[in-house]
Tab-separated table of C-alpha atoms in Angstrom:
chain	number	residue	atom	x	y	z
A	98	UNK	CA	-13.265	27.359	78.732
A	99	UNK	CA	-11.581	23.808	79.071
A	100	UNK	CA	-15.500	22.495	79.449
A	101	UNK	CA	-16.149	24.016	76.036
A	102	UNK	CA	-13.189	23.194	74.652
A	103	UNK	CA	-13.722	19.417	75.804
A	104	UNK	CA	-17.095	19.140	74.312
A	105	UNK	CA	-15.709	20.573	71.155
A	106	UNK	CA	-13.736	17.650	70.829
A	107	UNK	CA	-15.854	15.210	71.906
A	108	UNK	CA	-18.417	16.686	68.953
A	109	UNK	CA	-15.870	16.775	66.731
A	110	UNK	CA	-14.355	13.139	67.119
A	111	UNK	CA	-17.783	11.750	67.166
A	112	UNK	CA	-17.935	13.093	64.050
A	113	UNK	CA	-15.357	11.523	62.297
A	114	UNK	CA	-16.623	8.017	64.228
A	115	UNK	CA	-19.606	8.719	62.122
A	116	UNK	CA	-18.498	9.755	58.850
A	117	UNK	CA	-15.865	6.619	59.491
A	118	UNK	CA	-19.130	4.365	59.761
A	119	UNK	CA	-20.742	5.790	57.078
A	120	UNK	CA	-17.742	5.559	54.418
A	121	UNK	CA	-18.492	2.017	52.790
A	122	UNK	CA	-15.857	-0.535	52.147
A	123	UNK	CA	-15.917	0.167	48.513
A	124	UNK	CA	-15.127	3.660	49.315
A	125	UNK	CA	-12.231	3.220	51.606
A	126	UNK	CA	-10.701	0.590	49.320
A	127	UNK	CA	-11.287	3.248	46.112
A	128	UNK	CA	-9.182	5.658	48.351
A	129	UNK	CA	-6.797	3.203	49.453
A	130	UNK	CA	-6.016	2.297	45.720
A	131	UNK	CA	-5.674	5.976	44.470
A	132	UNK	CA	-3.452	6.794	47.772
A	133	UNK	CA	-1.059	3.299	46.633
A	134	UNK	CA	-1.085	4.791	42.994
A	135	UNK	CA	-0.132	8.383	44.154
A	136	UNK	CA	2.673	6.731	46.505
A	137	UNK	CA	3.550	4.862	42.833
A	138	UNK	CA	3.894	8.029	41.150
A	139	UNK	CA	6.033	9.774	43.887
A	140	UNK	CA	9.400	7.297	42.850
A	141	UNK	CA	8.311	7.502	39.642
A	142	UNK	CA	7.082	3.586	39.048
A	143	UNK	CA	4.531	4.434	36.142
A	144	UNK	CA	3.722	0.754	35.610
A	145	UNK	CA	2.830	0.124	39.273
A	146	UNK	CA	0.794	3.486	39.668
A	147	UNK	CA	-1.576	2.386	36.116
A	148	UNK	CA	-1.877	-0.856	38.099
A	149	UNK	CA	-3.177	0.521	41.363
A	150	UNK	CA	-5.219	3.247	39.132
A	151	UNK	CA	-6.660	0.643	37.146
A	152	UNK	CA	-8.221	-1.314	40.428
A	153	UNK	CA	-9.540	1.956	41.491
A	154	UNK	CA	-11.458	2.840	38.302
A	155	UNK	CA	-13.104	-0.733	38.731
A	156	UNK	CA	-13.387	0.040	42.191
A	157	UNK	CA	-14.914	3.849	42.781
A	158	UNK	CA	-17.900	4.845	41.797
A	159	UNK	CA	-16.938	7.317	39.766
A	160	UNK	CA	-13.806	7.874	38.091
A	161	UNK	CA	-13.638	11.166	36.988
A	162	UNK	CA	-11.600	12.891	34.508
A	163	UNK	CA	-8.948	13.747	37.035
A	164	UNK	CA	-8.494	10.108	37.926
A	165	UNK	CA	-8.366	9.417	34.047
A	166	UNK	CA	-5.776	11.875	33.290
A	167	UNK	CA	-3.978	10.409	35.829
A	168	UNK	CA	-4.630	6.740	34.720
A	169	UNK	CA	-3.300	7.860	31.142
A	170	UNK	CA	-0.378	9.689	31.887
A	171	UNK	CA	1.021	6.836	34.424
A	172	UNK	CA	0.218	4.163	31.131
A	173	UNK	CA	1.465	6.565	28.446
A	174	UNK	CA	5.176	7.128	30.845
A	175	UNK	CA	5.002	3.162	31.229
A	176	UNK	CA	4.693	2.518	27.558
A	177	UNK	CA	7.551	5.215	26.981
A	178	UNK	CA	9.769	3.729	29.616
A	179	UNK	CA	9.319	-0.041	28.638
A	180	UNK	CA	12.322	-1.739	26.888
A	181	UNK	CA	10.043	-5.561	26.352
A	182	UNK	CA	8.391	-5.073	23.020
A	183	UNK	CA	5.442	-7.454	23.836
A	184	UNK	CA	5.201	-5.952	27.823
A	185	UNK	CA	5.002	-2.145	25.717
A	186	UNK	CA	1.984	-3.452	23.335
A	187	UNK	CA	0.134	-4.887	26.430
A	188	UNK	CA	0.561	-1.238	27.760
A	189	UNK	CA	-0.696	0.034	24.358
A	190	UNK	CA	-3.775	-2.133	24.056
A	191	UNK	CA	-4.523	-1.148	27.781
A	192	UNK	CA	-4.339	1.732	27.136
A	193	UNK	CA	-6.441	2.076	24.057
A	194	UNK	CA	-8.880	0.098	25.860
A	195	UNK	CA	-8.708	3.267	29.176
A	196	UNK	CA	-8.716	6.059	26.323
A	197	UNK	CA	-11.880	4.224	24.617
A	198	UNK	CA	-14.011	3.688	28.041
A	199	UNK	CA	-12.674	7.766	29.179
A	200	UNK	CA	-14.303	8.945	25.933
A	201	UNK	CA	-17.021	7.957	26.375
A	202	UNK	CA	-18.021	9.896	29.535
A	203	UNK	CA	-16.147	13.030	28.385
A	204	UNK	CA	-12.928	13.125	29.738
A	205	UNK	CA	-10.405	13.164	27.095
A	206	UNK	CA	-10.323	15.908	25.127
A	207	UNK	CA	-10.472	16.271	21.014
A	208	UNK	CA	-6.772	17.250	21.341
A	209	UNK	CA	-5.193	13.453	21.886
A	210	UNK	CA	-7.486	11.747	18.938
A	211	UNK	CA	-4.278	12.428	16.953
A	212	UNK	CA	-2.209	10.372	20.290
A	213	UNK	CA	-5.064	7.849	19.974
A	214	UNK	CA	-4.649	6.997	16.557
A	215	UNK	CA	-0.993	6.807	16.966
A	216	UNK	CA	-1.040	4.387	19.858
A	217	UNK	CA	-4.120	2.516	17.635
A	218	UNK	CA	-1.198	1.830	15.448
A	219	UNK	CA	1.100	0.654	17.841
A	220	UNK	CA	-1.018	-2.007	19.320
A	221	UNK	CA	-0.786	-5.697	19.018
A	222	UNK	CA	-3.999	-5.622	16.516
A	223	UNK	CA	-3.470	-2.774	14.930
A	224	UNK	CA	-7.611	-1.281	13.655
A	225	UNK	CA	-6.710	0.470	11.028
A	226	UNK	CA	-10.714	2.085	10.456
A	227	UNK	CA	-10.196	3.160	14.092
A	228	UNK	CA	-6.617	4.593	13.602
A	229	UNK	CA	-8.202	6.478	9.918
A	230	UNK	CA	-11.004	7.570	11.640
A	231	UNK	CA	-9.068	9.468	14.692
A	232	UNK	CA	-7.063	11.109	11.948
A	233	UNK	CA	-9.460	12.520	10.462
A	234	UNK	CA	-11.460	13.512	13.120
A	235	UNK	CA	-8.139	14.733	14.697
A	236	UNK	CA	-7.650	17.002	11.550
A	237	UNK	CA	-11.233	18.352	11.006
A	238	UNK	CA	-11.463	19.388	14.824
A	239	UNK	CA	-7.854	21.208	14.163
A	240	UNK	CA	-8.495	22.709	11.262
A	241	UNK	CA	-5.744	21.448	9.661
A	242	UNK	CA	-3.184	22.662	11.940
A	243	UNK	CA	-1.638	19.130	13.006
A	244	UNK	CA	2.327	18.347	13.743
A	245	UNK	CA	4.181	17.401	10.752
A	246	UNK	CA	4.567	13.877	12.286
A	247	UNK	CA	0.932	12.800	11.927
A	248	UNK	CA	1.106	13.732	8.316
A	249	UNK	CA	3.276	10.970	7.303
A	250	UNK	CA	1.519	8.541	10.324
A	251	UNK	CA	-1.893	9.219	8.745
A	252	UNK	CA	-0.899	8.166	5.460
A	253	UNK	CA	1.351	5.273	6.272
A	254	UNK	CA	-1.982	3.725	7.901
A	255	UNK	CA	-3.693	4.587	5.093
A	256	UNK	CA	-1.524	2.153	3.462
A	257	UNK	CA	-1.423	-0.359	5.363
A	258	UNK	CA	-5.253	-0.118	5.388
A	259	UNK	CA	-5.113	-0.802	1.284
A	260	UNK	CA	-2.548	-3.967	1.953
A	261	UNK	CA	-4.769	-5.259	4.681
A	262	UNK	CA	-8.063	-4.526	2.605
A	263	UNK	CA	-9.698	-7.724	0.598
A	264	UNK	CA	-9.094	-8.240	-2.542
A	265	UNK	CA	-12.915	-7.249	-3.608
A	266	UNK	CA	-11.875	-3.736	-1.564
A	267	UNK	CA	-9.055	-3.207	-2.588
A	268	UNK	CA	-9.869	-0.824	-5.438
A	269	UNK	CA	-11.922	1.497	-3.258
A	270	UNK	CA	-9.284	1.559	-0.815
A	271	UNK	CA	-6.521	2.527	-3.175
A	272	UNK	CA	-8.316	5.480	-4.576
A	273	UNK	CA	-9.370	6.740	-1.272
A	274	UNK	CA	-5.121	6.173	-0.098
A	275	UNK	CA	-4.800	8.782	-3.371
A	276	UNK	CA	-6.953	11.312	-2.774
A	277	UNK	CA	-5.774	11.018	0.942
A	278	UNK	CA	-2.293	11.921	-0.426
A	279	UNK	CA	-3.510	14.856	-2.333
A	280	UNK	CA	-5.481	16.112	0.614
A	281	UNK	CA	-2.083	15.366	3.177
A	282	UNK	CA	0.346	17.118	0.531
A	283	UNK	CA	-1.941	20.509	0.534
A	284	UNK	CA	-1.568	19.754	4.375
A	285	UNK	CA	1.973	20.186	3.531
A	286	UNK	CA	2.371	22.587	1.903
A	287	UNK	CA	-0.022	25.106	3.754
A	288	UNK	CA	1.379	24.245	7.307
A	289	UNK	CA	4.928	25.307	5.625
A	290	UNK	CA	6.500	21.468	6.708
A	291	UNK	CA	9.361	20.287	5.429
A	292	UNK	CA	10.352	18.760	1.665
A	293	UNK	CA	10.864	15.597	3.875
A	294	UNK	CA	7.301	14.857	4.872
A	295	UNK	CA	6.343	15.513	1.206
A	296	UNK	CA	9.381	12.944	-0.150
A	297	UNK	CA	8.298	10.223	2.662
A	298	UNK	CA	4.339	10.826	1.101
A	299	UNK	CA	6.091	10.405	-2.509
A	300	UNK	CA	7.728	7.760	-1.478
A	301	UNK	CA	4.806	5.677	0.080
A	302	UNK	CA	2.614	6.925	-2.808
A	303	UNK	CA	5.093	4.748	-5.260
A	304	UNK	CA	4.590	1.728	-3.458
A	305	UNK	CA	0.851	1.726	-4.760
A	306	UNK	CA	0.610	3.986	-7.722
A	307	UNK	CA	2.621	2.335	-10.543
A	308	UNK	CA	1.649	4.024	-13.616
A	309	UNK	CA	-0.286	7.683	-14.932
A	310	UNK	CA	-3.469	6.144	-14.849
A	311	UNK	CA	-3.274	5.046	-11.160
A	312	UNK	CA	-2.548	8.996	-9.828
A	313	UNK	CA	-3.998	10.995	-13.204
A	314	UNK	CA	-7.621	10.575	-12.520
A	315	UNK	CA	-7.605	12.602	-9.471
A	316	UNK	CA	-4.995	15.319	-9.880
A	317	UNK	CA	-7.412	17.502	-12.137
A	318	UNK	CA	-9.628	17.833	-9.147
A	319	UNK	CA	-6.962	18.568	-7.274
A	320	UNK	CA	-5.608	21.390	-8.926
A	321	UNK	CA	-8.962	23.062	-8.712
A	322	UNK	CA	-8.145	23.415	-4.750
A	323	UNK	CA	-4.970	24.441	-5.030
A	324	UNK	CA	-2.974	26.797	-2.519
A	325	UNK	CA	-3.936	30.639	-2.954
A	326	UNK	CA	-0.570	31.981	-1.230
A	327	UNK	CA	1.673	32.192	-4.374
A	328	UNK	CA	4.752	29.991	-2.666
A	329	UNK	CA	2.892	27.439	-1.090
A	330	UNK	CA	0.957	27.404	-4.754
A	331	UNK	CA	4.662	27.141	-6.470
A	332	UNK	CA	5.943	24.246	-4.237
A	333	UNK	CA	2.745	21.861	-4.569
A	334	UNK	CA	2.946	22.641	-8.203
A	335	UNK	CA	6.707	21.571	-8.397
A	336	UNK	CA	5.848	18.736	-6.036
A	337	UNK	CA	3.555	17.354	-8.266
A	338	UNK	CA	5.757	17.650	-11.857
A	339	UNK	CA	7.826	15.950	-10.014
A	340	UNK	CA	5.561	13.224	-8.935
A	341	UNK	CA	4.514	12.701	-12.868
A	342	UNK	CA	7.605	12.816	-13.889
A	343	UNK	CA	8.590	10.297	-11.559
A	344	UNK	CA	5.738	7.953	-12.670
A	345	UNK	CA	6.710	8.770	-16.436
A	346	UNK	CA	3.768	10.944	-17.245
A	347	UNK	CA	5.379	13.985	-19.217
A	348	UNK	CA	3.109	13.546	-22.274
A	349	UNK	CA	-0.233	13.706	-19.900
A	350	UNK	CA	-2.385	16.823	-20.251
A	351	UNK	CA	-2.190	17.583	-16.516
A	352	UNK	CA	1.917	17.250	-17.184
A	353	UNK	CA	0.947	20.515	-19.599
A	354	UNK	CA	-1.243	21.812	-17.067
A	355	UNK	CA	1.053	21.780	-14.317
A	356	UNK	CA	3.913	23.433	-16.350
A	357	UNK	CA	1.486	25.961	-17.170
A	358	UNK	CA	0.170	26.906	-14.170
A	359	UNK	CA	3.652	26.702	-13.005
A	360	UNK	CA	4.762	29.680	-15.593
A	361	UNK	CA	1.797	31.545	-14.855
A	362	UNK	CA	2.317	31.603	-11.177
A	363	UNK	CA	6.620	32.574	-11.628
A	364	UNK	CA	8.294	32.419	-15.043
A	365	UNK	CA	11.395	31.899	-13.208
A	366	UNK	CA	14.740	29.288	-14.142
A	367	UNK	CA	12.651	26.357	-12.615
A	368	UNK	CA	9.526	27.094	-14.500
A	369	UNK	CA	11.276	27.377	-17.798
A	370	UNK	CA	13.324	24.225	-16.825
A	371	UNK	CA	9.880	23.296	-16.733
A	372	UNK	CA	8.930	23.687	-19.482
A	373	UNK	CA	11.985	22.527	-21.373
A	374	UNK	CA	11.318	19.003	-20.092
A	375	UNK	CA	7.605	18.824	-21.427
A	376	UNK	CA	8.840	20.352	-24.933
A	377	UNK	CA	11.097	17.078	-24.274
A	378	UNK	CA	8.516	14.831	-23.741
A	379	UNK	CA	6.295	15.958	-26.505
A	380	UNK	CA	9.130	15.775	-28.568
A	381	UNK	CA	10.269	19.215	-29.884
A	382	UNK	CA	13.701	18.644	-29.478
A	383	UNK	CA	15.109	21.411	-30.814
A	384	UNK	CA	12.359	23.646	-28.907
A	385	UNK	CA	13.601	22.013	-25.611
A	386	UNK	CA	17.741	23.196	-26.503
A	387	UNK	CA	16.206	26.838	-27.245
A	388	UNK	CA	14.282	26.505	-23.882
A	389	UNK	CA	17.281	24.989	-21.863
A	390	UNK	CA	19.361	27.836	-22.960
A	391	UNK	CA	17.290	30.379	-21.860
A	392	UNK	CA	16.990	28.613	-18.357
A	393	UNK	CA	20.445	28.871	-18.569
A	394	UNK	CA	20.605	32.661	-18.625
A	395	UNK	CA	18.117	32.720	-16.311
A	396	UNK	CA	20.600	31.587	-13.224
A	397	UNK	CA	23.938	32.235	-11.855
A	398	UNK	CA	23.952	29.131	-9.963
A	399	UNK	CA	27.219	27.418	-11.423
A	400	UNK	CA	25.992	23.403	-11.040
A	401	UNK	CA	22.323	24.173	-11.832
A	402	UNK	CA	24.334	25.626	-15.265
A	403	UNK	CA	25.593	23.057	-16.008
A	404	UNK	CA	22.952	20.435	-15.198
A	405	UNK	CA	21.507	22.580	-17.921
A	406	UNK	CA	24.416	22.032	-20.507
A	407	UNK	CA	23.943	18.386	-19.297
A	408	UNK	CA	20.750	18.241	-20.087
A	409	UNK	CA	21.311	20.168	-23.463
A	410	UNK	CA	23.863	17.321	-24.308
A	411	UNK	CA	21.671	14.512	-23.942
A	412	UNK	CA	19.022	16.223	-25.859
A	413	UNK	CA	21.984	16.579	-28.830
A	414	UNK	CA	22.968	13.249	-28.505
A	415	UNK	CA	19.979	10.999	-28.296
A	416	UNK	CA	17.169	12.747	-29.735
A	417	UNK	CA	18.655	15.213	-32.427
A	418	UNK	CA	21.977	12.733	-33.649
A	419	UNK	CA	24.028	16.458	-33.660
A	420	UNK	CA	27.118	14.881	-32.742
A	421	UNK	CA	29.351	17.660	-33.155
A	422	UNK	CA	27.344	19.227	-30.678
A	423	UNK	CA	26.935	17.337	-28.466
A	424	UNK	CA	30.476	16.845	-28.379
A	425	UNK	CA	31.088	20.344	-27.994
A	426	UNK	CA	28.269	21.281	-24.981
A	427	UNK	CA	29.151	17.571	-23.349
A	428	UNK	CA	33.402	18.744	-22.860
A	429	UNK	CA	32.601	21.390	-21.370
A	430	UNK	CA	31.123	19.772	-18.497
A	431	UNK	CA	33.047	19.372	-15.138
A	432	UNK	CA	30.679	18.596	-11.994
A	433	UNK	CA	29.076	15.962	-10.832
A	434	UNK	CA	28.065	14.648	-14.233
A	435	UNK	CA	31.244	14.892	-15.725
A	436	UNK	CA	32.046	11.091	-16.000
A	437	UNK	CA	28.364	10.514	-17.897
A	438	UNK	CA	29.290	13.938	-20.111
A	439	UNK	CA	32.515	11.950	-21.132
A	440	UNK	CA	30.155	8.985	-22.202
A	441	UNK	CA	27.845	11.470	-24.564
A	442	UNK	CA	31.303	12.872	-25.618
A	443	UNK	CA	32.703	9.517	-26.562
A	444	UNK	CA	29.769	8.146	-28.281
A	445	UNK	CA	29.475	11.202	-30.159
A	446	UNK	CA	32.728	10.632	-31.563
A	447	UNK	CA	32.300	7.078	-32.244
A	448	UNK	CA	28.897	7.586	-33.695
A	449	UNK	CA	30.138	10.453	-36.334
A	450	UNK	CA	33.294	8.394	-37.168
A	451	UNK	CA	32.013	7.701	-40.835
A	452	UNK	CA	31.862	11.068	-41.211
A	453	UNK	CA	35.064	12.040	-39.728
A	454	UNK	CA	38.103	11.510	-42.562
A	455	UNK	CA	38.786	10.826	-46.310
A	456	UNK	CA	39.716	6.831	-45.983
A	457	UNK	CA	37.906	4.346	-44.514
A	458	UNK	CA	41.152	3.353	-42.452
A	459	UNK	CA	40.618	7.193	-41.660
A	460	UNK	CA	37.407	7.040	-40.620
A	461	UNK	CA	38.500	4.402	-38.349
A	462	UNK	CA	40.534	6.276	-36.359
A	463	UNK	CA	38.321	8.000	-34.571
A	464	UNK	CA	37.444	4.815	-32.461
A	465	UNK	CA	41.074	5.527	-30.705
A	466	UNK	CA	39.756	8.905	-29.373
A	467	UNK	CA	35.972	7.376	-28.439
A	468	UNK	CA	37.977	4.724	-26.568
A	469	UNK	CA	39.838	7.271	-24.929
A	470	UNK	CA	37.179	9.602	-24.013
A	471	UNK	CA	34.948	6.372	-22.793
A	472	UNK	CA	37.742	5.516	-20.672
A	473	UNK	CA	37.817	8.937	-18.676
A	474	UNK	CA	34.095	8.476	-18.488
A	475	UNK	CA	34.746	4.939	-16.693
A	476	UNK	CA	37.338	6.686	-14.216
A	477	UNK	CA	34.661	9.252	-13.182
A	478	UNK	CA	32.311	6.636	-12.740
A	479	UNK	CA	30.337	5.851	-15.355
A	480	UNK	CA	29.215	2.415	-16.651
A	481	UNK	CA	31.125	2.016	-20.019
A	482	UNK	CA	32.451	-1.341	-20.617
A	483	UNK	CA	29.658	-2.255	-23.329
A	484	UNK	CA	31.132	0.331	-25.572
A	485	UNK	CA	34.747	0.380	-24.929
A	486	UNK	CA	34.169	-3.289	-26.023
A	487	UNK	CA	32.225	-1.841	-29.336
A	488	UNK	CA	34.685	0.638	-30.173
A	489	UNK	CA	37.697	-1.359	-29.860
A	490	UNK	CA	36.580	-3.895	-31.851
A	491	UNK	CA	36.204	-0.960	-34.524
A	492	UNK	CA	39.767	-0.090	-34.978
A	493	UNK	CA	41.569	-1.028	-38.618
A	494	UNK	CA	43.611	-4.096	-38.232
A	495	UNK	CA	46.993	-4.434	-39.203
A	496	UNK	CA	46.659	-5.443	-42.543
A	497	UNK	CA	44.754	-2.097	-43.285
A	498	UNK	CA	47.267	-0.442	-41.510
A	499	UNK	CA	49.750	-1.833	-43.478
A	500	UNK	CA	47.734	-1.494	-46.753
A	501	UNK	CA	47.371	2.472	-46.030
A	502	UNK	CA	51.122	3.310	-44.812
A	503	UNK	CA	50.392	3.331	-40.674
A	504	UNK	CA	52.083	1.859	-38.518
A	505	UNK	CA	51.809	1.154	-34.660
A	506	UNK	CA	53.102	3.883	-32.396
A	507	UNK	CA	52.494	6.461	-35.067
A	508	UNK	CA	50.168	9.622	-34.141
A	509	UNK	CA	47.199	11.220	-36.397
A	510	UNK	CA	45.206	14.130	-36.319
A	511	UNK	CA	41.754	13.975	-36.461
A	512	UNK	CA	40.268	16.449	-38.192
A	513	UNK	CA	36.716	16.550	-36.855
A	514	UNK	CA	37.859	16.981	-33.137
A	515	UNK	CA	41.410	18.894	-33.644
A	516	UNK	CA	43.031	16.153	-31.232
A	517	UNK	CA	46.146	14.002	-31.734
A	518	UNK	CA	45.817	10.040	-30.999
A	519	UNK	CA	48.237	7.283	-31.593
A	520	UNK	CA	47.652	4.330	-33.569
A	521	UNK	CA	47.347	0.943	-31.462
């Protein structure tokens, strides 16, 4: 038994002499640098392991997906843990450079294109084609189902793609950044994200498109792909009336369209609020009050009331010259718009002061109670000063003062507004 057991050994120790011999140098030092980058990894030194991982993919012969998975994750917890901006972009571009050369012999998957593109975007020469076309890819292999963070990524390098284009470009670009917003808000909207990631698209869209005709063009196409699930329908709807009336487009056929389709899909308060504002901007004044009104009875919401009344006002006051009632709708606002209700109110008066009294000197009184009203509207925050200066420079002087019986001090009734002022 110990005879056996002796030659056992001795076979099996010659053995490993053997395989020892046979291992190449290039082997044992691919081993050696994978061993140092696992030691790396064990007190958590990301930086030091992507070094020792990076020798070994130059080293072994083959560097399989494993190894690359490794090699990524140890550059990807550098770049996260590095404070030096320019030390972090080195990371970056390394990395882009590791994700590029694993792709090609199948070891990353489809699911990081959307990491890739980030990290394209982070690098020290940002390639914005590269970063676009990871995106895309990144969506199509998804089917759409991407985190709400690459929405707004995608289309800020979509700008930045426009900016960087030349100048002959620059025209393709642009209209390709629009119909990229179009096809990111229906994104949106059917992954259920948040009005944020719509706002920060808005908001990105404005820094490009400047007028109707930039954004117009490609909405009709749009709207033939719209949602089918009736909310998701209703907020990309609203999202876009609010985009045209952002850019100033309420008297725009697709304005009308989008109202309409809007009113088809749920005649509710917003749609009829809706609809108000493009019997606004087409100019039927008195079509828009009727329509406001309704919207009105429509909700029991208290301030979307009487952002309605506020609304109504403005109508009364700048587009219809019905003074008396826009006086009347703009006092009985107290919210948030009460200091720019007290402005309507006050010009209201001031503007129907020829009408208001039997004398001239009369007449003139009402510029005490526009003054006064303009005044509140100041101390709730509205910009006034213009026309406290216009009205005040409207009252009767003392010699028509004098000339009619008045006197400084004294108080008159206005008839018009059924309020008491006193004569300064």
């Amino acid at each position: 038994m110990k005879l056996k057991t002796l030659l056992f050994g001795f076979v099996l120790a010659a053995g490993f002499a053997v395989n020892a011999q046979e291992e190449s140098d290039q082997e044992r030092e691919c081993l050696r640098m994978r061993f140092l980058a696992g030691e790396e990894l064990k007190i958590n030194n990301y930086s030091g392991a992507a070094t020792y991982y990076l020798k070994g993919e130059k080293i072994c012969k083959e560097f399989d997906k494993a190894n690359y998975d490794r090699l990524i994750g140890s550059l990807r917890n550098a770049i996260s843990e590095e404070k030096d901006e320019a030390r972090q972009k080195a990371f970056t571009d390394t990395l882009i450079g590791v994700y590029e050369r694993a792709a090609k012999i199948g070891a990353v998957s489809d699911e990081a294109l959307m990491i890739r593109a980030q990290y394209e975007m982070n690098s020290s020469k940002p390639r914005r084609m590269v970063s676009d076309s990871l995106f895309r890819k990144g969506i199509e292999v998804a089917g759409g189902k991407i985190d709400e963070a690459y929405v707004t990524l995608f289309f800020y390098n979509s700008l930045m793609k426009m900016n960087e284009a030349p100048a002959a470009k620059r025209a393709e670009v642009k209209k390709q950044l629009i119909s990229d917003y179009f096809m990111l808000s229906k994104l949106a909207t059917e992954n259920g994200m948040s009005p944020a990631t719509q706002q920060t698209l808005n908001t990105y869209l404005g820094y490009v498109v400047k007028s109707c005709e930039d954004i117009l063009p490609e909405l009709g196409g749009f709207m033939k792909s719209l949602p089918t699930a009736k909310e998701s329908k209703k907020e990309t709807v609203k999202s876009f009336i609010a985009l045209l009336e952002e850019k100033g487009c309420e008297t725009s056929k697709e304005y009308e369209m989008l109202i309409d389709t809007l009113i088809a899909i749920d005649p509710n308060v917003d749609a009829v609020i809706a609809k108000a504002k493009l019997l606004k901007a087409k100019k039927k004044y008195s079509e828009a009050v009727a329509t406001y009104k309704q919207a009105k009875g429509m909700t029991e919401d208290a301030e979307l009331k009487e952002q309605i009344e506020f609304n109504i006002a403005e109508i009364q006051m700048y587009n219809l010259n019905a003074y008396s009632s826009a006086y009347a709708t703009a006092m009985g606002i107290t919210g948030k718009n009460r200091g720019e209700a007290l402005k309507i109110a006050g010009q209201a008066v001031g503007q129907n002061a020829n009408n208001c009294g039997s004398s001239t000197v009369e007449r003139k009184f009402n510029n005490y109670y526009a003054v006064d009203l303009l005044e509140k509207a100041q101390a709730n925050g509205a910009s006034v000063s213009s026309l406290i200066a216009k009205y005040k420079a409207l009252y009767p002087s003392e010699g028509e003062l004098f000339d009619n019986g008045y006197s400084k001090g004294q108080t008159v009734t206005l008839s018009c507004w059924g309020v008491t002022v006193t004569i300064r």
